[in-house]
Each structure stands twice: as structure tokens, then as C-alpha cells.
XYZ file of C-alpha atoms in Angstrom:
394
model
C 157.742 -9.184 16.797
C 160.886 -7.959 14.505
C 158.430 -6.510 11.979
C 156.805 -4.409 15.267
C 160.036 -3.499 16.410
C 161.729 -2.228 12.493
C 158.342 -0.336 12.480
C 158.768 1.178 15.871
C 162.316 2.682 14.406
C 161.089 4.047 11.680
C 159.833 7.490 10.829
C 156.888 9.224 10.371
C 157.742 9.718 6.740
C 158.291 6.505 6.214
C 155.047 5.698 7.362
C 153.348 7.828 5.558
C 154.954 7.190 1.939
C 153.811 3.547 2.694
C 150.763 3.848 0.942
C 152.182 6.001 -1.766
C 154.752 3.260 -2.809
C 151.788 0.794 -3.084
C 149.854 2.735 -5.467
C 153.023 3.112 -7.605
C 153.792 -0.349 -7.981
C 150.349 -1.830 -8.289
C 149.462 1.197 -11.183
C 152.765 -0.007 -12.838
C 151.574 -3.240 -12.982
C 148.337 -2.303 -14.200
C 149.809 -0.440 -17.010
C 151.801 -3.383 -17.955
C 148.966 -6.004 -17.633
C 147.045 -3.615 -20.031
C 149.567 -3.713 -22.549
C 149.600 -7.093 -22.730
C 145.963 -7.519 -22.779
C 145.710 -5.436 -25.714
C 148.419 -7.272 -27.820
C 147.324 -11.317 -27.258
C 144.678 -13.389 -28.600
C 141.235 -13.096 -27.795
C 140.960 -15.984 -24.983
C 144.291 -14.886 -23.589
C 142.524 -11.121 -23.620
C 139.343 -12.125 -21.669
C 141.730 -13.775 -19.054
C 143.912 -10.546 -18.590
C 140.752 -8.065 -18.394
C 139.188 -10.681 -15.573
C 142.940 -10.333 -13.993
C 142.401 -6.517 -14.303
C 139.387 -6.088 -13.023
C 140.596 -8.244 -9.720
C 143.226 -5.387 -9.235
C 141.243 -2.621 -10.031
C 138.805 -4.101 -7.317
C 141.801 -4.462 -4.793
C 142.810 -0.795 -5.313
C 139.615 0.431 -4.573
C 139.295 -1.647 -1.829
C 142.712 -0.349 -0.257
C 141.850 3.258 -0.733
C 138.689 2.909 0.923
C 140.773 1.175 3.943
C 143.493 4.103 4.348
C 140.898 6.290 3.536
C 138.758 5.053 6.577
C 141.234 3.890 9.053
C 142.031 7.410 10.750
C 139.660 10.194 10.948
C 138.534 13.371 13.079
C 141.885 13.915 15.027
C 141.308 16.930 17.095
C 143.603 18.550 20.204
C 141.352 19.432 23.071
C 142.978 21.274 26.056
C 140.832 22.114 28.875
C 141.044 24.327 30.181
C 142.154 26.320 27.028
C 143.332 29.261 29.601
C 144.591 27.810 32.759
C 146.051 29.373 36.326
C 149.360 28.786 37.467
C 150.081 25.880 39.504
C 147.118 24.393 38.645
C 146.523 21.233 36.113
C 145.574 21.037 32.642
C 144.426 17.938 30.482
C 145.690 17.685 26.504
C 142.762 15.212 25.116
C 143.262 14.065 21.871
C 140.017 12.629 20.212
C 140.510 10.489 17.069
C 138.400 7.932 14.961
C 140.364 4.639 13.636
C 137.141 2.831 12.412
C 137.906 -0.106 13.704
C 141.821 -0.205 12.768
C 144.284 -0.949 15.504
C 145.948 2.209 17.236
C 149.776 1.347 17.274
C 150.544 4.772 18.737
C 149.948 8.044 20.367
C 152.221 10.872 20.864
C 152.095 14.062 22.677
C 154.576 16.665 21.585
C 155.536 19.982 23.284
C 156.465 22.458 20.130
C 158.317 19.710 18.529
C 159.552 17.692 21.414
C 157.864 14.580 22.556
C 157.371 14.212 26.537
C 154.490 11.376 26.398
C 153.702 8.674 24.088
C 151.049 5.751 24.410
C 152.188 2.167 22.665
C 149.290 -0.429 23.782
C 151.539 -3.206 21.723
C 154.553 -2.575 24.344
C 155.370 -2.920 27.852
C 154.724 -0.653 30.182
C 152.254 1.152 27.695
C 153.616 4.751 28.692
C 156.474 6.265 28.115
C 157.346 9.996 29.651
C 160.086 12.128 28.321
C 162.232 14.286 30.425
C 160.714 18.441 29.753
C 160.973 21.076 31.578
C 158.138 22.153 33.029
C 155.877 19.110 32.398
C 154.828 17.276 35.218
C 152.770 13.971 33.687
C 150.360 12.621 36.347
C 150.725 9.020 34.461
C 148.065 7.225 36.571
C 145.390 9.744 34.957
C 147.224 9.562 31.138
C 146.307 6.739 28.599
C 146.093 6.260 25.175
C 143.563 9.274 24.356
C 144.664 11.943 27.292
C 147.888 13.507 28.881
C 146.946 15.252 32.733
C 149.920 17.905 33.577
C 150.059 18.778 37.109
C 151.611 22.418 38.538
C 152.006 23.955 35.024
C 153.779 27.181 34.445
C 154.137 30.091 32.282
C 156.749 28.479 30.536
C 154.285 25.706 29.029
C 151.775 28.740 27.113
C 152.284 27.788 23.475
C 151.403 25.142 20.895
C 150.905 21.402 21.874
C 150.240 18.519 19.499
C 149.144 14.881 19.309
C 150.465 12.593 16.806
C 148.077 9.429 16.527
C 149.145 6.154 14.081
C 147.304 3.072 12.959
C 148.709 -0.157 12.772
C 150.378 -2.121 10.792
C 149.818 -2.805 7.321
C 149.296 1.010 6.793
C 150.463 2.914 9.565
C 148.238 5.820 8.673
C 149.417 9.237 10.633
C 147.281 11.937 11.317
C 148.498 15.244 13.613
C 146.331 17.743 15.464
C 147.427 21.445 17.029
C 146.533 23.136 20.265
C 147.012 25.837 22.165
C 147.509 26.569 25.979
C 147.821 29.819 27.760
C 149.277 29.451 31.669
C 147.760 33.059 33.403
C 147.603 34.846 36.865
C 144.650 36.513 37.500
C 144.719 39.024 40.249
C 143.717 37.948 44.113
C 141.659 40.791 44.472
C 139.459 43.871 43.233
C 140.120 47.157 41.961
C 141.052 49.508 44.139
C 139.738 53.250 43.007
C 140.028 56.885 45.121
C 138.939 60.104 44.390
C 140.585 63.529 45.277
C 137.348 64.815 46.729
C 133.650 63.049 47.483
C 131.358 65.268 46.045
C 131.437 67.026 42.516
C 128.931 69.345 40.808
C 129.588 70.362 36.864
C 132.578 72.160 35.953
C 134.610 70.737 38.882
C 138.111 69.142 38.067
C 137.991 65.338 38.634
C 140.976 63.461 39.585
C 140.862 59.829 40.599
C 143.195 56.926 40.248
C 142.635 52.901 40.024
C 144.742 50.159 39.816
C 144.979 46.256 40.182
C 147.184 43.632 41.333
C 149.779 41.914 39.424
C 148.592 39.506 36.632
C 149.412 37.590 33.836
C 148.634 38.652 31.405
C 148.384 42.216 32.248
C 144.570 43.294 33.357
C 143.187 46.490 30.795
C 141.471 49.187 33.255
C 138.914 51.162 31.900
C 136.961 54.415 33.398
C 132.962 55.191 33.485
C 130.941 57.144 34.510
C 126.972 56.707 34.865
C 127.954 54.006 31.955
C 129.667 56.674 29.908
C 132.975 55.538 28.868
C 135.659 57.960 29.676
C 138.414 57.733 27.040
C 140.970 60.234 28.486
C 142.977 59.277 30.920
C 146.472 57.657 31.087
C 147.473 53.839 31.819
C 150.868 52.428 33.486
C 152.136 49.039 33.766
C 154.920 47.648 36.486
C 156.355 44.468 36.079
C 156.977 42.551 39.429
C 159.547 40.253 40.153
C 157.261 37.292 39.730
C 157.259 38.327 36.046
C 153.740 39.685 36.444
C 152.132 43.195 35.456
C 150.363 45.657 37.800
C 147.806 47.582 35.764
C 147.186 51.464 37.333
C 144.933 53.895 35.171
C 144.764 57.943 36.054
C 141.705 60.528 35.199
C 141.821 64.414 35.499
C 138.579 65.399 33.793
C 136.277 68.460 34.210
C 133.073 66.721 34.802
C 129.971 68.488 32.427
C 126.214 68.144 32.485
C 126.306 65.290 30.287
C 128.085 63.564 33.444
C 125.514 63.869 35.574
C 123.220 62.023 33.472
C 121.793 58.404 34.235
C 121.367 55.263 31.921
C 117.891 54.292 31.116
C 116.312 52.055 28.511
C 116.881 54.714 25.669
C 120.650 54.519 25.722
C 122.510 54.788 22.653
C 126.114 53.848 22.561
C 126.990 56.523 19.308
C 128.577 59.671 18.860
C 126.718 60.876 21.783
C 128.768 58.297 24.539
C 126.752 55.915 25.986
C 124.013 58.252 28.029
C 122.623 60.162 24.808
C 118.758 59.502 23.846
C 118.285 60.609 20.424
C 115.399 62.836 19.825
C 115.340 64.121 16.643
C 119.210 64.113 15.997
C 119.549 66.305 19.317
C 120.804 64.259 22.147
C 119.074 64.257 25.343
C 120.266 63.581 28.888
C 118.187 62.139 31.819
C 119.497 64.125 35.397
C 120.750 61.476 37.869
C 119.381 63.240 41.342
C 122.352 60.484 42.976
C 125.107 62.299 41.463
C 128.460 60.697 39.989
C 128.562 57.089 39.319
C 132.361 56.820 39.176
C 133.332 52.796 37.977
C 136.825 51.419 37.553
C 136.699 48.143 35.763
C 139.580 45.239 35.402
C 139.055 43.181 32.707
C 141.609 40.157 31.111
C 140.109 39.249 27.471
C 137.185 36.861 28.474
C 139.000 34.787 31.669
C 138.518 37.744 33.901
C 136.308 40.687 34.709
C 135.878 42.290 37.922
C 134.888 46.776 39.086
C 134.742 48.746 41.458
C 132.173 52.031 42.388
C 132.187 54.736 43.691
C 129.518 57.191 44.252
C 129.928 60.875 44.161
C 127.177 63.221 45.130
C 126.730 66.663 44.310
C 126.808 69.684 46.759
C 124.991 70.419 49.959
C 123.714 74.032 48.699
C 122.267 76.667 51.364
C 118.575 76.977 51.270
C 117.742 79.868 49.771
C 115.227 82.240 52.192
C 111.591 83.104 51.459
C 109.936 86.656 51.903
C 107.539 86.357 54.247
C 105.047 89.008 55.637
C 104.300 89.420 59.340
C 102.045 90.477 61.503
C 102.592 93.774 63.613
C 102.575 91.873 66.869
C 105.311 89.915 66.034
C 107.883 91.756 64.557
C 110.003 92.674 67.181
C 109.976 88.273 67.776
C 110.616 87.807 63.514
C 113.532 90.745 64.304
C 115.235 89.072 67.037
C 115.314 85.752 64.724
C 116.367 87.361 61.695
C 119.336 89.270 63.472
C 120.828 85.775 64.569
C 120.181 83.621 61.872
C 121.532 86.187 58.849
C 124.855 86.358 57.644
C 127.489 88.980 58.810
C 126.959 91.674 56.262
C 122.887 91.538 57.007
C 123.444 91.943 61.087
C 126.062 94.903 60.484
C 122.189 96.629 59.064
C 120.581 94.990 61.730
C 122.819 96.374 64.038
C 121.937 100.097 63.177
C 118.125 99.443 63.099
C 118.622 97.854 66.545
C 120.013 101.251 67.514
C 117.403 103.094 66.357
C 114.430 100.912 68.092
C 116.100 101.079 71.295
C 116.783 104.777 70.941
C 113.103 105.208 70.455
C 111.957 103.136 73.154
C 114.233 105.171 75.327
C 112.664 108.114 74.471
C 109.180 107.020 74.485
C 109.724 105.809 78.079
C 110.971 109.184 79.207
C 108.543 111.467 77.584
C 105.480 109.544 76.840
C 106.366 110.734 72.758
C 108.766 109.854 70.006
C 110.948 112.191 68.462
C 110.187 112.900 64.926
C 113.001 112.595 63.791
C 114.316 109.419 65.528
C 110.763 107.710 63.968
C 111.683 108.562 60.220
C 115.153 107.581 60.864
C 113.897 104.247 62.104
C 111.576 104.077 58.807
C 114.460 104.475 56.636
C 116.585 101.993 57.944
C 113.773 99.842 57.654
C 112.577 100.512 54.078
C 115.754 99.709 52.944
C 116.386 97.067 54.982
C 112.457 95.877 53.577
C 113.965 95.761 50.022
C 116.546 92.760 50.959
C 113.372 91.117 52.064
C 114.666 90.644 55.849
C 113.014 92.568 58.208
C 109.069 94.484 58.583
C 108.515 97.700 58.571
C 106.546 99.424 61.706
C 102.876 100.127 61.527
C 103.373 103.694 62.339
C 105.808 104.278 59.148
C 104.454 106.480 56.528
């Protein structure tokens, strides 16, 4: 019991020169048994090499055993990357082939807040650290649970394992945690307008919730990443980082492109199908496929989209021939459903049909002159491709 309790006070170094000290002394003695074996008689020489062999057996036999009595210490922390106020478990995994364990110690940077002693009562000891909650009904001799951890505990961790007695043989193993906040929700991404058509100025703006650490927000658009645009970062009171990312862009035909299975992420951006060394660009008949994405190295990915379609043009109208029997009916339809410029013509040619009818009611003729006035109008009026022209014109 003294012998456990001199060893308990004593070092790490100590221990570990232990087995140092032994070699020393036993080669010494070896050196000196040689010597002597060389210099007697020959009975007295057989005796010494039969002694020497004995302690080159025994230091052999001890390497082998400090060799052998520790191996394959490793630091496990799971999760590597774990949320605030949540719990995280420090495993440490080790090998003493069949030595005794006389203790393990868990060590925050290089103070110790848990150790495991099996030869000692109560087995667990916890050392005051800020920050480190030790749930010790889940903690033994290989394992250390931490309850409500904070941002103060992201750094290095160790374990510290050592054999028992006669060697005490220490071996150490590193870890690393990292205590985050991811954000609580999406990304959140507007647009100054809804639909866009090339050469139009884009403008939109995303941005996340605070996190720790801060989330990178990146722009695409039909899977084209968009490199220009600006990031900001605010830092809450919470010590955490919002992440907000602005685009101005004027959007070109290569925008309006859409990913298939050709897509080549080169010089070309992410949309360009190589033909030849020319690149090539699929039209997306959906528009704009605007996509903000938050991403925090590999704990944490999350987007949002947006689609923006292109312009609701104005049909363009057809030239269409009528009948004679019906143009007074197409006439009528064209004067209402033309712009402003065509009905100020229309309105003239009206004019001259009603002066005509007017006419033709009175005398039973048409003037002359009224009827190639009325043909004018409409010849010209023919060439916009609005209006027929009457039978009875030239």
C-alpha cells in the first residue's frame, strides 16, 4: 500500500525513466560480468557465459514486456463538431495486453479535470474547470461524458493512460473539439424585381442567421457560380456571426442557360458544353434560377431559390387577307384593338367611309373624288398591314 501511494506522488517523468534506469544498470553489469569472463580460467569462464546468457535472456524478456504492455492509445471525441449546450463524449481507446491499468487521465490543454484510479476509492476523481460539466455516472475508466458544453471548451483535449506497477508505462493521445451554432433557420433571399430578360441589372440580397462559426454564402444561378458580389459579417451579442451576401449583376445570355448532363465546370462557368473549344449554352424556357446557399465547412449546408421568369412580350399581329363582305366587321375590330397612333389613321379613313356613304345615300352615286381619297387612305393604311382595301379601288 506505501509503494501504491509513493507511486501515486510521483511524476510522469519519473515513470517513464523507470525503464531507462533498468537498462543502465543491468548493461553495466553486463559489461562488467564480461570482463570478468574474459580474464578467469576456463571452468570459471563457462560459468560466467551461462550467467550471461541468463541476463541477456531477462533483458529481452523485459523489453518485450514494456514493449507490449501499452499500445494503440487513441483520443476519440464524438461528436468531433458539437452544438452548444449539448453533450460530448472524450473516449480514449487503449491496449495494455493484459497489464494492469493503474490510471487514466483526462486533461483540458494541460489541466486535468477527470482521472480514473481502479486501485483507489471512489475510482473517480473530478477537478474543478470551467466550463466542464462531468456527468460521472456515464464516465469510467475508458470515457469522460460532458454535459452543456460551451464555446469556451473548442480546443485540444488529451488522455493520459498508465500501466501498473513494476513499469508504469505512459502513453498520451490528442484530440480536438469544436463547440458551434448552426443557424435555426434558412436563407432568406429577395430580388429587386421578379422577372429579368438579358441585359437587365440584377440586384438581390441573402443572408442567414447568426452562427458559430460564421456560415459562407455563395450565389448561383442555373448552377453557374456567380463570383461578384460582396459579403458582410455582424457579430451579435451572443458572440455569434450573421452572414449577408449582395449581387448587382447584368444578367447575359449565358444566364439564361440550363444545366444538363454535358456540364463542364471550366473556364466556361459551370453551364458551358464544349463543342469543339466553342462553348455552347442550352436556353432554359423557365427563366432565372436564382440560388442563395449557406454552407459551414461540412456540419452544415442549407439554400434557398428563387425563380425568375422572363418577360410577358406582346404578341406580335399577323397580316391577314379578308373577304369583301367583311371588311367593314375586320375594320370595326381593328380600330379598337390597335394602338393609339394606328386609330389616329383609322380615324381619318372612318371619315372618309362615312362621308361616302352619306353621299351615296343622297344621290344614288359617289363622288369621284371622295372614292380615290378613300383609296389612298387605305393603300397606305394597307402597307402597315391593318386594314383592306375596297373592291371598287383601282
Amino acid at each position: 500500500m506505501l509503494a501504491r501511494q509513493l507511486a501515486t506522488k510521483s511524476s510522469t517523468t519519473a515513470h517513464k525513466m523507470m525503464p531507462r534506469i533498468t537498462y543502465t544498470t543491468i548493461r553495466h553489469g553486463f559489461l562488467q560480468s564480461r570482463r570478468r569472463c574474459t580474464n578467469g580460467w576456463a571452468a570459471q569462464a563457462i560459468g560466467c557465459w551461462i550467467s550471461l546468457g541468463f541476463v541477456l535472456m531477462f533483458i529481452l524478456s523485459t523489453a518485450d514486456i514494456i514493449e507490449c504492455s501499452l499500445r494503440n492509445v487513441n483520443l476519440i471525441i464524438e461528436p468531433p463538431a458539437v452544438r452548444r449546450g449539448q453533450h460530448v463524449i472524450l473516449r480514449c481507446m487503449y491496449d495494455l495486453e493484459g497489464a494492469p491499468l493503474y490510471s487514466a487521465k483526462f486533461y483540458r490543454g494541460q489541466l486535468e479535470f477527470y482521472r480514473y484510479t481502479p486501485g483507489e476509492f471512489p475510482n473517480t476523481k473530478v477537478f474543478p474547470f470551467p466550463g466542464i460539466h462531468v456527468d460521472v455516472t456515464s464516465s469510467n475508466a475508458t470515457q469522460v461524458l460532458i454535459r452543456n458544453v460551451g464555446f469556451g471548451l473548442s480546443g485540444n483535449f488529451s488522455c493520459e493512460v498508465t500501466a501498473d506497477a513494476p513499469l508504469f508505462s505512459t502513453a498520451t493521445a490528442l484530440g480536438t473539439m469544436q463547440v458551434v451554432e448552426l443557424p435555426d433557420k434558412r436563407p432568406q433571399l429577395y430580388t429587386e424585381y421578379t422577372r429579368y430578360e438579358p441585359g437587365d441589372v440584377l440586384r438581390a440580397n441573402c443572408s442567414t442567421p447568426p452562427s458559430r462559426p460564421r456560415a459562407e454564402l455563395t450565389f448561383t444561378i442555373n448552377n453557374m457560380v456567380i463570383s461578384s458580389s460582396e459579403s458582410q459579417f455582424i457579430r451579435t451579442i451572443d458572440n455569434l456571426i450573421a452572414s449577408r451576401i449582395s449581387l448587382k449583376l447584368q444578367l447575359q445570355g449565358v444566364h439564361f442557360s440550363s444545366a444538363n448532363s454535358g456540364v463542364y465546370s471550366g473556364r466556361y462557368g459551370l453551364n458551358s458544353i464544349y463543342s469543339q473549344d466553342t462553348p455552347m449554352y442550352v436556353p432554359n424556357p423557365g427563366g432565372l434560377i436564382l440560388r442563395c446557399t449557406a454552407q459551414i465547412a461540412d456540419l452544415y449546408q442549407e439554400y434557398k431559390d428563387i425563380e425568375l421568369g422572363t418577360p410577358q412580350r406582346d404578341p406580335v399581329p399577323a397580316r391577314v387577307t379578308h373577304s369583301s363582305g367583311s371588311s367593314m366587321k375586320n375594320f370595326i375590330s381593328s380600330y379598337f384593338t390597335t394602338s393609339a397612333a394606328q386609330r389616329c389613321h383609322n380615324d381619318a379613313l372612318l371619315t372618309f367611309l362615312i362621308l361616302a356613304i352619306a353621299t351615296y345615300l343622297m344621290t344614288g352615286s359617289i363622288n369621284k373624288d371622295i372614292t380615290n381619297s378613300i383609296c389612298s387612305s387605305s393603300l397606305n393604311y394597307r402597307d402597315s398591314g391593318h386594314i383592306l382595301v375596297p373592291r371598287n379601288c383601282g
